[in-house]
mmCIF file of C-alpha atoms in Angstrom:
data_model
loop_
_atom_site.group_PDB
_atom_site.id
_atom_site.type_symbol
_atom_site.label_atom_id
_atom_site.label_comp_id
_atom_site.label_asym_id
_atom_site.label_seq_id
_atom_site.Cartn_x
_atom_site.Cartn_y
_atom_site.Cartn_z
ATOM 1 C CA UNK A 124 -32.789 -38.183 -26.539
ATOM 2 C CA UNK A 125 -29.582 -36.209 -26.687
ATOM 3 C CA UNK A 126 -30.065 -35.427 -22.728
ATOM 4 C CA UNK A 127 -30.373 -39.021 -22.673
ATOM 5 C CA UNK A 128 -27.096 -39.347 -24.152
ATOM 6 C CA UNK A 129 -25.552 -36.716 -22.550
ATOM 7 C CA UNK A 130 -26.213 -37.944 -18.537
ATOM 8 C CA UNK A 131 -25.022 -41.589 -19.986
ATOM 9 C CA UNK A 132 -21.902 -40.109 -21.658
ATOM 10 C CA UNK A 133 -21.577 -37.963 -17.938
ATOM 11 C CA UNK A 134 -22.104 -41.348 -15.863
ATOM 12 C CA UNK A 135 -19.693 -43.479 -18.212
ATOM 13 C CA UNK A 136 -16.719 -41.064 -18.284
ATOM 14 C CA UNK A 137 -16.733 -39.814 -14.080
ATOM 15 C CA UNK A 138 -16.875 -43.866 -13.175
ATOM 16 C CA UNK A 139 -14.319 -44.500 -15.978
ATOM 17 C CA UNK A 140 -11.841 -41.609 -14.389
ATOM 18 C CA UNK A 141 -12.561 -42.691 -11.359
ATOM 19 C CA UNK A 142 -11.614 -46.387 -11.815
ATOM 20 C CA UNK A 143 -8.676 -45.442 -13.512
ATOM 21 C CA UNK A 144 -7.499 -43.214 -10.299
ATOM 22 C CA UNK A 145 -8.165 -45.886 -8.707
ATOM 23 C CA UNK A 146 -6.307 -48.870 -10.893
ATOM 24 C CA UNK A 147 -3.445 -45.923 -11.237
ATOM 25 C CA UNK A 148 -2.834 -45.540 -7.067
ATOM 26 C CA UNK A 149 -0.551 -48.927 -5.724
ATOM 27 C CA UNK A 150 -2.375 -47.990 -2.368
ATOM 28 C CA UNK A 151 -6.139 -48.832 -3.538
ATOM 29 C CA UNK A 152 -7.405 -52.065 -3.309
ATOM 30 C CA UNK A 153 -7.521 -52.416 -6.858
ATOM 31 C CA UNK A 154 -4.037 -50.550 -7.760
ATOM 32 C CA UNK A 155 -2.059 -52.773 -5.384
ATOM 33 C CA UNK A 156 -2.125 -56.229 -7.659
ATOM 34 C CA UNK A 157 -1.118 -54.398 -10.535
ATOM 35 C CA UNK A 158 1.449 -51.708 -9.341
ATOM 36 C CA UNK A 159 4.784 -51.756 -11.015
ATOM 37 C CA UNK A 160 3.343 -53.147 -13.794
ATOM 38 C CA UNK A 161 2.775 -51.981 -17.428
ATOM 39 C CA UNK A 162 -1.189 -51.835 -16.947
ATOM 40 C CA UNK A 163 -0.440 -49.340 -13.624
ATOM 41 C CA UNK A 164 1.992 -47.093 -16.072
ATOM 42 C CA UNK A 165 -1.053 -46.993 -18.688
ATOM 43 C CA UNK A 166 -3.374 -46.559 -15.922
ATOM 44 C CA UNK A 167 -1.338 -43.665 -14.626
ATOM 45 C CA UNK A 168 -1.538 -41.776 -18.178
ATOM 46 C CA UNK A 169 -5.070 -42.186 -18.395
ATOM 47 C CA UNK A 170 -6.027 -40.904 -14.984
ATOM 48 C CA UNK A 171 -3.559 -37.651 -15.900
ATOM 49 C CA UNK A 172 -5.986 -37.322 -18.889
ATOM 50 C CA UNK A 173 -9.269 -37.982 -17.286
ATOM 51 C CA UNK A 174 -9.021 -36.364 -14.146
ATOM 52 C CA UNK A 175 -7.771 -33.019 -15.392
ATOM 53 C CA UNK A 176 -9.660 -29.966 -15.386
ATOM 54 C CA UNK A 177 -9.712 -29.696 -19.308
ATOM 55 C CA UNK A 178 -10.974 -33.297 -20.119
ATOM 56 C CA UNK A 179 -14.437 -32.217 -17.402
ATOM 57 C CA UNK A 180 -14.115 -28.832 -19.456
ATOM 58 C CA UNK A 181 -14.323 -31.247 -22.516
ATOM 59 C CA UNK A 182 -16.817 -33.438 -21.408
ATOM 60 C CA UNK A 183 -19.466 -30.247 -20.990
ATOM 61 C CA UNK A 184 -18.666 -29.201 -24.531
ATOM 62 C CA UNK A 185 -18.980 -32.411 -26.420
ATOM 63 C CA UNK A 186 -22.259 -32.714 -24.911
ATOM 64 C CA UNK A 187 -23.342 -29.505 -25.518
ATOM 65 C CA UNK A 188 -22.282 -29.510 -29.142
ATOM 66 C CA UNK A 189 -24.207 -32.700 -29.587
ATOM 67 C CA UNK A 190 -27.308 -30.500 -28.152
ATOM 68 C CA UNK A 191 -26.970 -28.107 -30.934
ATOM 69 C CA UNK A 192 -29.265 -25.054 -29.451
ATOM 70 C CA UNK A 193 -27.868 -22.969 -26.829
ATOM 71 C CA UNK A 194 -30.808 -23.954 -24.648
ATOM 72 C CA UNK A 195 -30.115 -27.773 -24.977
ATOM 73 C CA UNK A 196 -26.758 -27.335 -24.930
ATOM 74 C CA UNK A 197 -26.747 -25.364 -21.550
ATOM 75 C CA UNK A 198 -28.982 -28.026 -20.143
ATOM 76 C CA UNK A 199 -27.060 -31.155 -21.751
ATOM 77 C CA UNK A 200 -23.760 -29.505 -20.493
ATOM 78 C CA UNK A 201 -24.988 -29.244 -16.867
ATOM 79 C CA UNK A 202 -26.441 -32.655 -16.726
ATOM 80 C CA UNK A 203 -23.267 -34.388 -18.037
ATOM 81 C CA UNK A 204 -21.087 -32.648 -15.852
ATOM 82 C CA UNK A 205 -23.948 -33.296 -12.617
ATOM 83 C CA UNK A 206 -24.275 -37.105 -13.370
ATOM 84 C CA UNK A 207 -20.204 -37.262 -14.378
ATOM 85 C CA UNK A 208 -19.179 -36.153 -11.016
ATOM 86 C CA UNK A 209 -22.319 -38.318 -9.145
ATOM 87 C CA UNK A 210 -21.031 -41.330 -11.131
ATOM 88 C CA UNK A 211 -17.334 -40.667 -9.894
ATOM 89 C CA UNK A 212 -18.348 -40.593 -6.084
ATOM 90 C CA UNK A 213 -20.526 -42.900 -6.003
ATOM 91 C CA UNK A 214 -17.714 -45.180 -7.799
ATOM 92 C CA UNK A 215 -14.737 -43.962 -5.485
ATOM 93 C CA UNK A 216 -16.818 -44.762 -2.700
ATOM 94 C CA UNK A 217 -17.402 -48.505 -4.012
ATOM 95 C CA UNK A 218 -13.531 -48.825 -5.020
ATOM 96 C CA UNK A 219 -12.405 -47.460 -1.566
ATOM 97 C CA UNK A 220 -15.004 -49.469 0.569
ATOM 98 C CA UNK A 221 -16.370 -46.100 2.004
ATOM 99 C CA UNK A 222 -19.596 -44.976 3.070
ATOM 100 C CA UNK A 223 -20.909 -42.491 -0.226
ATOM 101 C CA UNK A 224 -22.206 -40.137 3.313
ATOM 102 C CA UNK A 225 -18.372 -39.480 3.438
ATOM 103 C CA UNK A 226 -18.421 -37.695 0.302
ATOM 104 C CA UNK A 227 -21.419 -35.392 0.735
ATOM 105 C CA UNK A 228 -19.811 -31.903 0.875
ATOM 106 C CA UNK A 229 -17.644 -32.792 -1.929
ATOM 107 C CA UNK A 230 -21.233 -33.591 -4.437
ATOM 108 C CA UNK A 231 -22.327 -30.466 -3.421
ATOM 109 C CA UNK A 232 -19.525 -28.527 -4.184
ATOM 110 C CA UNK A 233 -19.191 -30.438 -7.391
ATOM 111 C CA UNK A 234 -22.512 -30.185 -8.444
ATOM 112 C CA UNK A 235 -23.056 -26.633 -8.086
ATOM 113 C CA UNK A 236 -19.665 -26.116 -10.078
ATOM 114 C CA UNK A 237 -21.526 -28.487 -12.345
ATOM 115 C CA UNK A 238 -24.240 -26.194 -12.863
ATOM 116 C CA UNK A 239 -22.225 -22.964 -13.490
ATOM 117 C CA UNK A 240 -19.425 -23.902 -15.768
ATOM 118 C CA UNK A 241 -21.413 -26.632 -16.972
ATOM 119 C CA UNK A 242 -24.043 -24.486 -18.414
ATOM 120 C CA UNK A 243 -21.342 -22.423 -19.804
ATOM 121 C CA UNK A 244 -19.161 -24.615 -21.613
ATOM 122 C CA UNK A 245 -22.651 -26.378 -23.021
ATOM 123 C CA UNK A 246 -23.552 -23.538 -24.738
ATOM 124 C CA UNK A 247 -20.037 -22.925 -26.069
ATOM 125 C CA UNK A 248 -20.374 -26.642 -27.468
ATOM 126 C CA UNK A 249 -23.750 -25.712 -29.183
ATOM 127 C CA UNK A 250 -21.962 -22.520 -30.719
ATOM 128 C CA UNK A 251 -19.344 -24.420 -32.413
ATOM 129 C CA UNK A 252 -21.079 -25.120 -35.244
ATOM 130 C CA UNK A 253 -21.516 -21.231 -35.693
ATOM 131 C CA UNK A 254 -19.699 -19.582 -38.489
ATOM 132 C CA UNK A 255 -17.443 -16.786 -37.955
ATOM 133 C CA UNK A 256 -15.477 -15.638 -35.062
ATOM 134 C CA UNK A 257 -18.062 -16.627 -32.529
ATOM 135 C CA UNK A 258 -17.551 -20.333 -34.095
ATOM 136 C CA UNK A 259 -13.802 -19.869 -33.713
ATOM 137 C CA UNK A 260 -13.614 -18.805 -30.244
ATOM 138 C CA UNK A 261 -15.824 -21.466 -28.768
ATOM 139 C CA UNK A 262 -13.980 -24.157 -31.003
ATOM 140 C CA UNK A 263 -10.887 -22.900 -29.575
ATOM 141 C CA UNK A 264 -11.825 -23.203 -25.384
ATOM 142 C CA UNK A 265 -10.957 -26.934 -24.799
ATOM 143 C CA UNK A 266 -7.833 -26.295 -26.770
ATOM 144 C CA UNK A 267 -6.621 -23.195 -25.127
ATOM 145 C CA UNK A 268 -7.957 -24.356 -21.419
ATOM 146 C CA UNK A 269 -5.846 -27.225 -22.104
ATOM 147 C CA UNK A 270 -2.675 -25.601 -23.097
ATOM 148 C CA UNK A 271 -3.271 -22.984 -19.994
ATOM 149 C CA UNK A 272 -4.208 -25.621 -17.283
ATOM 150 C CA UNK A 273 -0.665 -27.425 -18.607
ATOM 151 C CA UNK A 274 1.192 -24.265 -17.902
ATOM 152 C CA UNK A 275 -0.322 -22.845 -14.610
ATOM 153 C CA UNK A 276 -1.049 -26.336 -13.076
ATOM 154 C CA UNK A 277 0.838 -29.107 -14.816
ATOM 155 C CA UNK A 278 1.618 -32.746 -13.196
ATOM 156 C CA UNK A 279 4.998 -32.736 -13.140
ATOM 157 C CA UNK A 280 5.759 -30.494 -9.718
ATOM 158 C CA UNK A 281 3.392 -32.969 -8.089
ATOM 159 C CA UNK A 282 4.935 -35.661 -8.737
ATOM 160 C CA UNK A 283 8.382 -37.163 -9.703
ATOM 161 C CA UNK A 284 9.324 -37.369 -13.232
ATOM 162 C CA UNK A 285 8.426 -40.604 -14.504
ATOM 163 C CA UNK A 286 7.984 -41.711 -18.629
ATOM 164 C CA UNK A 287 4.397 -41.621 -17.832
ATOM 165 C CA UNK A 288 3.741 -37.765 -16.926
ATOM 166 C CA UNK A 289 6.051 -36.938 -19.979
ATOM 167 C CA UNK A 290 3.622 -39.012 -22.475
ATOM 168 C CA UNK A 291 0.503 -37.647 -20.846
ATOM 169 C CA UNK A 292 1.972 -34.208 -20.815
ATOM 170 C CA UNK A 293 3.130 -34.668 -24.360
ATOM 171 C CA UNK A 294 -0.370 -35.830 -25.344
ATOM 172 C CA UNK A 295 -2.281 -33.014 -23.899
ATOM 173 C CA UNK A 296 -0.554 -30.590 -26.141
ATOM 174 C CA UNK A 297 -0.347 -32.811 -28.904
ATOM 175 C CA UNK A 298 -4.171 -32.955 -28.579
ATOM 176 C CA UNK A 299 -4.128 -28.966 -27.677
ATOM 177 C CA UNK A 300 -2.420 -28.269 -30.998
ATOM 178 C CA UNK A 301 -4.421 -30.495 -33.768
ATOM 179 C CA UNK A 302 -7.394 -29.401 -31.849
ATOM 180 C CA UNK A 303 -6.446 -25.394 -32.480
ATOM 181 C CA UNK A 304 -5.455 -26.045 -35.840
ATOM 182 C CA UNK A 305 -8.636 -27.137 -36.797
ATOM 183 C CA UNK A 306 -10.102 -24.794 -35.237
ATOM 184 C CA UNK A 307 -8.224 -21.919 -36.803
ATOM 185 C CA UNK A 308 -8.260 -24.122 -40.263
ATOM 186 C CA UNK A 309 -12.247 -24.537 -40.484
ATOM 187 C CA UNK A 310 -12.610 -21.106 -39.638
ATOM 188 C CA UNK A 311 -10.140 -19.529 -42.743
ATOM 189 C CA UNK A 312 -11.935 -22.245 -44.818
ATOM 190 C CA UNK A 313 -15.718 -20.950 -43.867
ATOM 191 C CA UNK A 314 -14.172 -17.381 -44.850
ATOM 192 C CA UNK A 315 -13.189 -18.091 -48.055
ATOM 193 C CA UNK A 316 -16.037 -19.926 -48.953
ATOM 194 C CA UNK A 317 -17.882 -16.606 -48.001
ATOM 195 C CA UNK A 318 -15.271 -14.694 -50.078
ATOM 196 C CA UNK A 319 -15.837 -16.906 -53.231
ATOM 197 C CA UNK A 320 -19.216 -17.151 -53.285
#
């Protein structure tokens, strides 16, 4: 059931980003009615969000901590990320009125990345729930990949400087920070539980 989940939750989230590229460009055919408006600034936000390295990164992990062996979470991890980025071609294909053929090499590239980091990061979901400093280091990944993909490859010197870029940016580390904290906070707690008892 939970790889059940985990392909839906994969399908659901790459045709999500990839409407919201999609509603976020003025130049697609569904952009262009609502450019300049306050739906194509929101949609702009969210397709920062979604269509970042961190938030696919994400995507494997949540899955895989949902799977809660390292097994299952391997597989649950790959298979989110495989149907995620089949789901977001097969979408931008419909939204851009283009042969899916046109987007071969890119689904093959995708998916093999798909099977690499996303066995990875599903295990690392799956070892969340681990005490200790194991726990702590795989609870910390989507935070820390975050805060480094914001440093090394952030929106702004791809594009000009708009309201929108400054709320996603200031979201990501927003998120990046509370999602540490726990981290680091459920950690200490487990330890001095251990401590006490």
């Amino acid at each position: 059931m939970k790889i059940i989940t985990g392909v839906a939750v994969g399908v659901g989230f790459g045709a999500a980003t990839s409407l919201v590229n999609a509603l976020s460009s003025a130049y697609s055919a569904l952009g262009t009615p609502i450019a300049g408006t306050l739906w194509a600034g929101a949609a702009k936000v969210l397709s920062l969000l979604m269509d970042a390295g961190w938030a696919w990164a994400a995507l494997a992990v949540a899955t895989g901590w949902r799977a809660r062996t390292w097994a299952r979470g391997a597989l649950v991890g790959a298979l989110a990320l495989i149907s995620a980025t089949a789901a977001y071609y097969v979408t931008d294909a419909f939204a851009r009125d283009e042969p899916l053929a046109w987007y071969e090499s890119d689904l093959a590239l995708w998916w093999a990345a798909s099977v690499l980091f996303g066995t990875v990061l599903g295990v690392v979901g799956a070892v969340i729930r681990r005490p200790g400093p194991i726990g702590l280091l795989a609870a910390l990944t989507v935070p820390v990949g975050a805060a480094v993909q914001m440093i090394l490859m952030p929106p702004r010197p791809h594009m000009t400087l708009t309201p929108g870029i400054v709320l996603a940016e200031a979201m990501v580390w927003t998120a990046a920070a509370i999602g540490a904290g726990w981290a680091v906070y459920r950690f200490r707690t487990a330890r001095q539980a251990t401590r006490t008892s």
